[in-house]
Amino acid sequence: MNIPWYHKTTIYQIYPRSFYDSNKDGIGDLKGILSKLDYLQGLGFETLWISPFFSSPQADLGYDISNYTDVSPDYGTMDDALQLIDEVHKRRMRIVFDMVMNHTSIEHDWFKESRASRDNPKARWYLWKDKPNNWKSMTGGSGWHDAKERGQYYWSSFLPMQPDLNYRNPEVKKTMFDIVRFWLGKGVDGFRLDIFNVIYKDAEFRDNPFSTKVVPTEDDASGFFQESKYTMNQPESFLFAKELRNVCNEFGEKMLLGEIQGNTEIIKNYMTENGDGLGLVFNFEMLNFKFTAEYFFKLISKIEKDFPSPFMPVYVFSNHDRRRSIHRINEDVRKAKLLHLLQLTVRGVPCIYYGEEIGMTDSKFPFGAAIDPIPHKFKFVPRIVLDAIGLTINRDEVRTPMQWNGTMNAGFSSAHKTWLPVHKNHKAINVDVESKDTDSLLNVIRGLLKIRREESAFSEGILELMENLPRNVLGFKRKSGMNEFIVLLNFGAAGKELNIEQGECVFSLSEKTVLDHNKLSLPGYGGAILKIMGA
Ligand code: GLC
């Protein structure tokens, strides 16, 4: 069976604005990423996903594009982008860009033309109606917005400055597919697809049914008292995934990684069994993980049942929209190590967010001063309520500059002021300090990535969960051909003793892990990988 490269890879997400500032303006840029490629190669990730750096008024920090084939001066030039592709490839890594296909910026020339009148050449490039129906946007409130020039309303799934394109218009589809071809022609290895689940809306604009649900969840996008029946996951969107795959196939084996809100069946409709759809979709339910063996046993069982080979799940615990994973585990580095031991050895593509490898933590900023547009929409809701529901409203808090060292601005920039303040804990939590500490989270992740690259059982093998382990202990086997490994993880604070039939310890999270005469002692929050001999 041919397993595509993107099912075997490991992904590192870079938020360019916050990674490294090469020109002292306080904003990270492409040259900054270029200068850190050796760090990323040394760390051992195989694929880099770069959040958008295209021309944009930055009202949603680049997720509002005004020209898909040009680079925002905030981040550099087209030459920088091409050099980045080239330099990543020289290091035998891959690079995927972020395609925001669903909507443009309100400042895109297409939209300016479209809104000018009802009969211009781009009049049907967006979704226009004389009167709004009952549809709510993903961020709450009506998604219909008045455009006086045209005397009509346009639809936007996310925020008002991000009008949705009309993919029922063949010209729009062709133009966007040509943009995809443009970047594939430049050598990118694929795309992460922004809010792909809303790409089509009901052709007849039928009203959405009432729902009692208030807060949308990962598996069910209904919310704000409305089912998302006619605004999300339309049958045409599944077909569109296949059309996009066909476009990519013109250029070889390319990664398509979907951001989808929906249940298992919906996700599988986008991925398709024979691989002619997206190929990868984030398994977002685990962003809300609970740090217990029981939770992960159930999660892995469910994923193995719902997404057996040839499907490949994506294990993701943090991104630029959600709280950093370490926030959910009381910023406890021992727990973070265990979490990443799981993420890098389980059957699935791991996706790590910049700074997660050193245990960067969230900042806390007042909503009123936010650069992120979302908190301005929710200023009237007390923060305590939003925190209690577990919503990440002010995304600035998870986007602070990368902490490279303990010097000014954490070594991210030598500007007087950075676009967001660096976290005050940067003196203790940074790449420099952790590189020198053999026991750091950074070095644990580096070590795990090395094992994963060397042992195909982790990237290609089957997974078997182990039953009847002591309380708080999770274990699974990974097997490929003659190679077999056991991964054991102790989610409890107390040490555990386990009887092991055979095996040699090839990795452990703590020196206190001892394997002696088939008895494995795992300290609290300890974890180990055992290689099974003669299998
Ligand atoms: C996705 C992005 C998010 C962005 C939104 C609108 O959810 O991850 O950052 O604001 O889409 O493009």
XYZ file of C-alpha atoms and ligand atoms in Angstrom:
547
model
C 0.000 0.000 0.000
C 1.388 3.383 -0.957
C 1.160 5.687 2.057
C 1.319 9.329 0.972
C 4.128 11.348 2.574
C 1.633 13.641 4.274
C 0.243 10.729 6.284
C 3.688 10.003 7.716
C 4.912 13.507 8.426
C 5.122 15.770 11.495
C 3.862 19.368 11.308
C 5.097 22.565 12.964
C 2.822 25.601 12.663
C 4.497 28.988 12.291
C 2.542 32.166 12.946
C 4.840 34.462 10.918
C 3.959 37.645 12.791
C 5.325 36.155 15.991
C 8.206 33.931 14.923
C 11.236 36.135 14.280
C 11.564 39.782 13.265
C 14.493 40.316 10.884
C 13.942 44.016 10.085
C 13.352 45.502 13.521
C 9.771 46.669 12.994
C 8.425 44.555 15.840
C 6.644 42.174 13.442
C 7.914 38.726 12.525
C 8.600 38.153 8.823
C 9.599 35.624 6.162
C 13.304 36.486 6.370
C 12.929 35.842 10.085
C 11.602 32.352 9.386
C 14.439 31.808 6.904
C 16.986 32.612 9.587
C 15.443 30.031 11.918
C 15.221 27.114 9.497
C 18.303 25.462 10.946
C 16.667 25.512 14.358
C 13.553 23.840 12.914
C 15.578 21.275 11.023
C 17.592 20.514 14.142
C 14.393 20.121 16.103
C 13.281 17.519 13.610
C 9.859 18.474 12.266
C 9.358 17.447 8.653
C 6.652 19.861 7.488
C 6.198 23.575 8.190
C 2.748 25.129 7.947
C 2.971 28.897 7.613
C -0.090 30.962 8.600
C -1.030 33.591 5.958
C 1.527 36.224 4.923
C -0.244 37.407 1.759
C -1.341 40.995 1.027
C -3.918 41.941 3.615
C -5.163 44.905 5.619
C -4.491 42.602 8.632
C -7.935 43.182 10.106
C -7.911 39.458 10.986
C -4.105 39.273 10.994
C -3.765 37.905 7.476
C -6.873 35.698 7.386
C -8.385 38.553 5.343
C -6.521 38.457 2.047
C -6.522 41.284 -0.487
C -4.177 39.632 -3.002
C -3.536 35.878 -2.978
C -0.425 35.985 -5.139
C 1.487 38.723 -3.421
C 3.200 39.070 -0.060
C 2.235 41.644 2.559
C 5.045 44.173 3.126
C 4.674 43.379 6.839
C 6.216 39.978 6.067
C 8.535 40.660 3.136
C 8.517 40.118 -0.608
C 7.688 37.489 -3.187
C 11.390 36.737 -3.438
C 11.461 35.970 0.278
C 8.535 33.555 -0.154
C 10.259 31.781 -3.043
C 13.521 31.621 -1.143
C 11.680 30.175 1.834
C 10.232 27.361 -0.286
C 13.657 26.694 -1.703
C 15.544 26.742 1.593
C 12.996 24.481 3.289
C 13.390 21.973 0.466
C 17.168 22.182 0.641
C 16.871 21.006 4.230
C 14.679 18.106 3.089
C 11.626 19.487 4.802
C 8.265 20.389 3.294
C 6.310 23.603 3.399
C 2.550 24.140 3.259
C 0.781 27.476 2.989
C -2.522 28.554 4.448
C -5.298 28.902 1.836
C -8.143 31.150 2.925
C -10.492 30.276 0.098
C -13.834 30.878 1.702
C -13.557 34.646 1.938
C -11.422 37.574 0.895
C -10.775 40.838 2.659
C -13.383 43.515 2.198
C -10.519 45.448 0.608
C -9.851 42.918 -2.133
C -10.364 44.514 -5.572
C -12.840 41.757 -6.406
C -15.074 42.790 -3.542
C -14.698 46.495 -4.209
C -15.915 45.868 -7.746
C -18.624 43.457 -6.664
C -20.145 45.865 -4.162
C -20.093 48.844 -6.553
C -23.241 47.878 -8.473
C -25.559 44.968 -9.252
C -24.398 44.570 -12.833
C -20.610 44.838 -12.824
C -18.442 41.918 -14.062
C -17.829 40.746 -10.474
C -21.438 41.279 -9.333
C -21.894 37.519 -8.722
C -18.497 36.836 -7.163
C -19.858 37.116 -3.629
C -23.189 36.181 -2.007
C -25.698 39.004 -2.292
C -29.333 39.274 -1.197
C -31.935 42.004 -1.109
C -32.996 40.994 2.383
C -31.131 38.937 4.992
C -32.468 35.484 5.923
C -32.021 34.147 9.483
C -28.421 32.875 9.053
C -26.000 33.602 11.869
C -22.264 33.957 11.386
C -19.729 31.662 13.063
C -18.892 34.439 15.496
C -22.528 35.125 16.414
C -25.076 37.669 15.148
C -26.362 37.942 11.599
C -23.727 37.293 8.944
C -25.496 39.643 6.488
C -24.095 43.117 6.066
C -25.503 46.109 4.314
C -23.625 47.510 1.290
C -25.257 50.861 0.564
C -23.682 51.274 -2.910
C -25.543 48.242 -4.176
C -28.572 48.441 -1.929
C -28.063 44.787 -0.949
C -26.573 42.650 1.789
C -23.465 40.474 1.452
C -22.852 37.285 3.414
C -19.840 36.662 5.599
C -19.407 33.426 7.558
C -16.839 34.852 9.951
C -16.457 38.629 10.485
C -18.009 41.493 8.463
C -14.688 42.412 6.848
C -14.372 38.871 5.411
C -17.044 38.530 2.686
C -17.610 34.952 1.422
C -16.839 34.163 -2.203
C -19.536 32.555 -4.341
C -18.213 29.157 -5.473
C -21.382 28.495 -7.461
C -19.960 30.991 -9.921
C -17.579 28.986 -12.163
C -15.365 32.044 -12.672
C -14.661 32.227 -8.946
C -13.826 28.551 -8.753
C -11.537 28.741 -11.752
C -9.760 31.821 -10.413
C -9.172 30.219 -7.022
C -7.965 26.961 -8.541
C -5.537 28.979 -10.659
C -4.232 30.620 -7.481
C -3.725 27.142 -6.025
C -1.853 26.221 -9.223
C 0.221 29.396 -8.958
C 1.634 28.383 -5.568
C 1.958 24.705 -6.412
C 3.900 25.817 -9.474
C 6.243 27.677 -7.123
C 6.871 24.424 -5.293
C 4.722 24.478 -2.133
C 3.884 21.020 -0.836
C 0.236 21.699 -0.112
C -2.149 23.761 1.949
C -3.902 24.057 5.261
C -7.475 24.997 4.348
C -9.110 27.706 6.421
C -12.753 27.150 7.555
C -13.256 24.766 4.663
C -16.585 23.546 6.086
C -18.373 26.755 5.110
C -17.150 26.980 1.535
C -20.655 26.358 0.134
C -23.906 27.710 1.463
C -27.389 26.535 0.480
C -28.210 27.535 -3.098
C -31.752 28.544 -2.111
C -30.726 30.437 1.039
C -33.223 28.476 3.145
C -33.520 29.586 6.784
C -31.556 27.554 9.320
C -33.692 25.605 11.844
C -33.860 26.614 15.493
C -31.541 24.893 17.960
C -31.244 25.102 21.735
C -27.471 25.106 21.404
C -25.734 28.364 22.328
C -22.015 27.662 22.086
C -20.732 25.940 18.915
C -18.522 22.896 19.575
C -15.857 21.139 17.523
C -18.098 18.283 16.437
C -21.237 20.343 15.908
C -21.050 23.867 14.597
C -24.635 24.686 15.540
C -24.802 27.508 18.050
C -26.310 30.872 18.868
C -29.719 29.085 18.910
C -29.402 27.886 15.343
C -28.578 24.663 13.506
C -25.971 25.267 10.833
C -27.919 23.100 8.384
C -27.729 25.423 5.390
C -24.542 27.311 6.147
C -22.024 24.532 6.736
C -20.899 21.162 5.399
C -23.081 21.240 2.271
C -22.859 18.251 -0.127
C -21.198 20.546 -2.680
C -18.352 21.172 -0.212
C -17.471 17.448 -0.198
C -17.349 17.448 -3.994
C -15.251 20.594 -3.929
C -12.654 18.765 -1.801
C -12.319 16.211 -4.607
C -12.052 18.885 -7.276
C -9.307 20.556 -5.274
C -7.511 17.224 -4.914
C -7.615 16.838 -8.698
C -6.047 20.259 -9.155
C -3.281 19.298 -6.709
C -2.719 15.992 -8.479
C -1.541 17.947 -11.518
C 1.552 18.705 -9.399
C 2.155 15.395 -7.610
C 1.406 14.288 -4.057
C 0.276 17.389 -2.148
C -0.970 17.856 1.398
C -4.511 19.163 1.887
C -5.238 19.648 5.576
C -8.748 20.821 6.358
C -10.013 22.999 9.161
C -13.467 21.482 9.594
C -16.071 21.762 12.309
C -18.204 18.671 12.199
C -18.749 15.111 13.418
C -16.890 11.990 12.287
C -19.173 11.309 9.346
C -18.753 14.835 8.045
C -14.981 14.770 8.441
C -14.838 11.469 6.566
C -16.907 12.912 3.754
C -14.147 15.450 3.183
C -11.315 12.937 3.517
C -12.850 10.021 1.577
C -11.738 6.413 1.948
C -9.849 6.221 -1.310
C -7.911 9.376 -0.583
C -9.355 11.480 -3.377
C -10.505 14.209 -0.973
C -8.594 16.278 1.561
C -6.456 13.473 2.978
C -6.087 15.140 6.388
C -8.459 16.966 8.734
C -7.592 18.266 12.208
C -9.210 16.139 14.934
C -10.160 19.236 16.888
C -12.146 17.528 19.655
C -8.849 16.915 21.486
C -8.164 20.652 21.828
C -10.350 20.262 24.905
C -8.441 17.267 26.254
C -8.556 16.156 29.867
C -5.253 15.037 31.288
C -6.260 11.504 32.322
C -5.422 8.038 31.061
C -9.133 7.341 30.817
C -9.752 10.343 28.545
C -6.944 9.385 26.170
C -7.937 5.710 26.180
C -11.415 6.708 25.034
C -10.130 9.277 22.553
C -7.690 6.873 20.901
C -10.279 4.043 20.854
C -12.755 6.339 19.160
C -10.246 7.632 16.637
C -9.035 4.098 15.829
C -12.623 2.994 15.299
C -13.717 6.054 13.315
C -10.557 6.695 11.286
C -8.905 3.324 10.662
C -6.227 3.080 7.983
C -6.205 4.315 5.198
C -7.595 7.339 7.088
C -5.031 9.215 9.130
C -6.020 11.392 12.087
C -4.262 14.625 13.055
C -3.297 14.990 16.718
C -3.362 18.684 17.600
C -3.494 20.311 21.033
C -2.802 23.995 20.272
C -3.101 26.519 17.469
C -3.323 30.261 16.833
C -7.012 30.329 17.743
C -7.076 28.300 20.923
C -5.442 28.228 24.335
C -1.987 26.684 24.343
C -2.028 23.050 25.471
C 0.043 23.778 28.574
C -2.752 26.027 29.850
C -4.972 22.964 30.263
C -2.387 21.210 32.459
C -1.666 24.037 34.912
C 1.515 24.907 33.028
C 3.112 21.740 34.415
C 6.086 20.816 32.219
C 6.087 17.179 33.399
C 2.556 16.834 32.057
C 3.505 18.611 28.831
C 6.261 16.063 28.243
C 3.812 13.219 28.701
C 1.298 14.855 26.375
C 3.889 15.155 23.622
C 5.167 11.637 24.186
C 1.625 10.582 23.366
C 1.250 12.988 20.441
C 4.492 11.914 18.783
C 4.047 8.152 19.166
C 0.328 7.613 18.599
C -1.044 6.707 15.135
C -1.615 10.083 13.532
C 0.065 13.142 12.136
C 1.181 15.378 15.033
C 0.770 19.124 14.599
C 2.575 21.420 17.043
C 2.141 25.200 17.350
C 5.279 27.390 17.516
C 6.508 27.740 21.097
C 4.640 24.618 22.211
C 7.991 22.802 22.072
C 9.379 25.011 24.859
C 6.149 25.171 26.859
C 5.269 28.783 26.070
C 2.248 29.880 28.076
C -0.709 32.173 27.341
C -0.635 35.838 28.262
C -3.596 37.679 29.709
C -4.568 40.943 28.016
C -7.598 43.219 28.465
C -10.175 42.726 25.678
C -10.551 46.460 25.033
C -6.956 46.839 23.820
C -6.944 43.675 21.692
C -5.475 43.607 18.192
C -7.538 40.486 17.464
C -10.990 41.590 16.213
C -12.934 38.853 18.046
C -12.760 40.212 21.625
C -14.213 43.516 20.454
C -17.337 41.619 19.521
C -17.643 40.112 22.998
C -16.656 43.086 25.148
C -20.052 43.101 26.827
C -19.709 39.502 28.155
C -17.867 39.258 31.488
C -14.531 37.532 31.026
C -15.190 35.180 33.905
C -18.164 33.732 32.000
C -16.167 33.229 28.804
C -13.302 31.606 30.698
C -15.747 29.314 32.492
C -17.204 28.120 29.159
C -13.629 27.530 28.022
C -13.752 29.869 25.032
C -10.587 31.513 23.694
C -11.870 34.955 22.850
C -8.777 37.147 22.803
C -6.456 35.252 20.480
C -3.658 37.790 21.073
C -3.056 35.867 24.276
C -1.870 32.774 22.389
C 0.057 34.662 19.696
C 2.809 36.392 21.683
C 6.330 36.464 20.186
C 8.443 33.333 20.136
C 10.795 33.154 23.097
C 14.255 32.570 21.686
C 16.355 33.693 24.649
C 16.329 35.718 27.856
C 17.454 39.033 26.344
C 15.369 42.023 25.265
C 12.087 41.034 23.561
C 13.033 37.395 24.157
C 15.421 37.655 21.204
C 12.399 37.894 18.860
C 13.067 41.455 17.733
C 15.382 44.346 18.430
C 12.581 46.881 17.878
C 11.632 49.255 20.653
C 8.127 47.795 20.735
C 6.919 44.419 19.461
C 3.461 43.970 17.883
C 2.368 42.090 21.006
C 4.343 42.219 24.238
C 6.590 39.229 24.859
C 5.568 37.072 27.803
C 7.215 38.107 31.044
C 8.320 34.527 31.693
C 10.698 34.591 28.714
C 13.781 34.647 30.909
C 12.969 31.165 32.183
C 11.103 29.740 29.194
C 13.108 30.083 25.993
C 14.929 28.096 23.332
C 18.378 29.063 24.546
C 17.918 27.868 28.112
C 16.107 24.713 27.102
C 18.616 23.724 24.437
C 21.272 23.494 27.143
C 19.149 21.461 29.519
C 19.130 17.796 28.482
C 15.972 17.234 30.496
C 13.952 20.122 28.984
C 10.647 19.792 27.144
C 12.462 20.988 24.022
C 14.982 18.165 24.201
C 12.284 15.609 24.969
C 10.451 16.658 21.802
C 13.672 16.645 19.794
C 14.438 13.128 21.024
C 10.949 11.862 20.266
C 11.024 13.300 16.758
C 14.315 11.512 16.144
C 12.859 8.158 17.184
C 9.809 8.824 15.063
C 11.901 9.577 11.995
C 14.057 6.485 12.503
C 11.351 3.962 13.363
C 8.629 3.559 10.775
C 6.449 1.740 13.330
C 5.502 5.202 14.622
C 4.747 6.860 11.309
C 3.289 3.855 9.459
C 2.541 1.129 11.947
C -0.716 -0.119 13.361
C -1.787 0.799 16.885
C -3.174 -1.502 19.569
C -4.372 -0.104 22.864
C -3.399 -2.190 25.898
C -6.109 -3.286 28.337
C -5.982 -3.965 32.063
C -3.166 -1.620 32.940
C -2.956 -0.099 36.431
C -5.117 2.930 37.129
C -3.869 6.165 35.496
C -1.608 4.258 33.120
C -2.193 4.314 29.374
C -0.358 1.979 27.055
C -0.353 1.148 23.385
C 1.655 -0.917 20.931
C 2.912 0.263 17.570
C 3.871 -2.377 15.019
C 5.207 -2.294 11.520
C 6.632 -5.419 9.909
C 9.101 -6.933 12.353
C 9.315 -3.825 14.487
C 7.249 -3.508 17.594
C 7.177 -0.913 20.350
C 5.185 -0.355 23.512
C 4.480 3.154 24.768
C 3.523 3.486 28.446
C 2.316 6.708 30.015
C 1.574 7.379 33.663
C -0.993 10.170 33.963
C -0.961 10.053 37.760
C 1.290 11.809 40.278
C 2.153 8.543 42.049
C 4.742 6.087 40.710
C 3.545 2.788 39.162
C 5.037 -0.666 38.764
C 4.160 -2.734 35.727
C 4.994 -6.262 34.674
C 6.442 -6.347 31.203
C 6.860 -9.604 29.297
C 9.870 -8.392 27.397
C 11.405 -5.286 25.950
C 14.227 -2.816 26.130
C 13.661 0.758 27.238
C 14.699 2.990 24.328
C 13.247 6.241 25.649
C 12.014 7.537 28.973
C 10.868 10.868 30.334
C 12.701 10.538 33.618
C 15.896 9.006 34.941
C 13.770 7.441 37.628
C 12.248 5.079 35.098
C 13.718 1.636 35.763
C 13.269 -1.598 33.853
C 14.575 -4.507 35.855
C 13.730 -8.184 35.374
C 10.541 -7.464 33.486
C 9.391 -4.946 36.070
C 8.980 -1.386 34.870
C 8.874 1.390 37.456
C 7.340 4.551 36.076
C 7.529 7.623 38.313
C 4.604 10.058 38.546
C 3.898 11.530 35.088
C 6.607 9.226 33.750
C 6.509 7.708 30.307
C 8.615 5.269 28.348
C 9.023 3.596 24.993
C 10.018 -0.062 25.028
C 11.305 -1.898 21.997
C 10.127 -5.471 21.790
C 12.935 -7.810 20.834
C 12.633 -10.593 18.374
C 9.132 -9.580 17.364
C -9.884 30.184 10.879
C -8.550 30.717 11.309
C -8.757 31.937 12.144
C -9.443 32.978 11.302
C -10.736 32.438 10.709
C -11.248 33.300 9.602
O -10.623 29.714 11.936
O -7.836 29.703 11.974
O -7.561 32.439 12.684
O -9.712 34.105 12.089
O -10.587 31.165 10.163
O -10.425 33.219 8.481
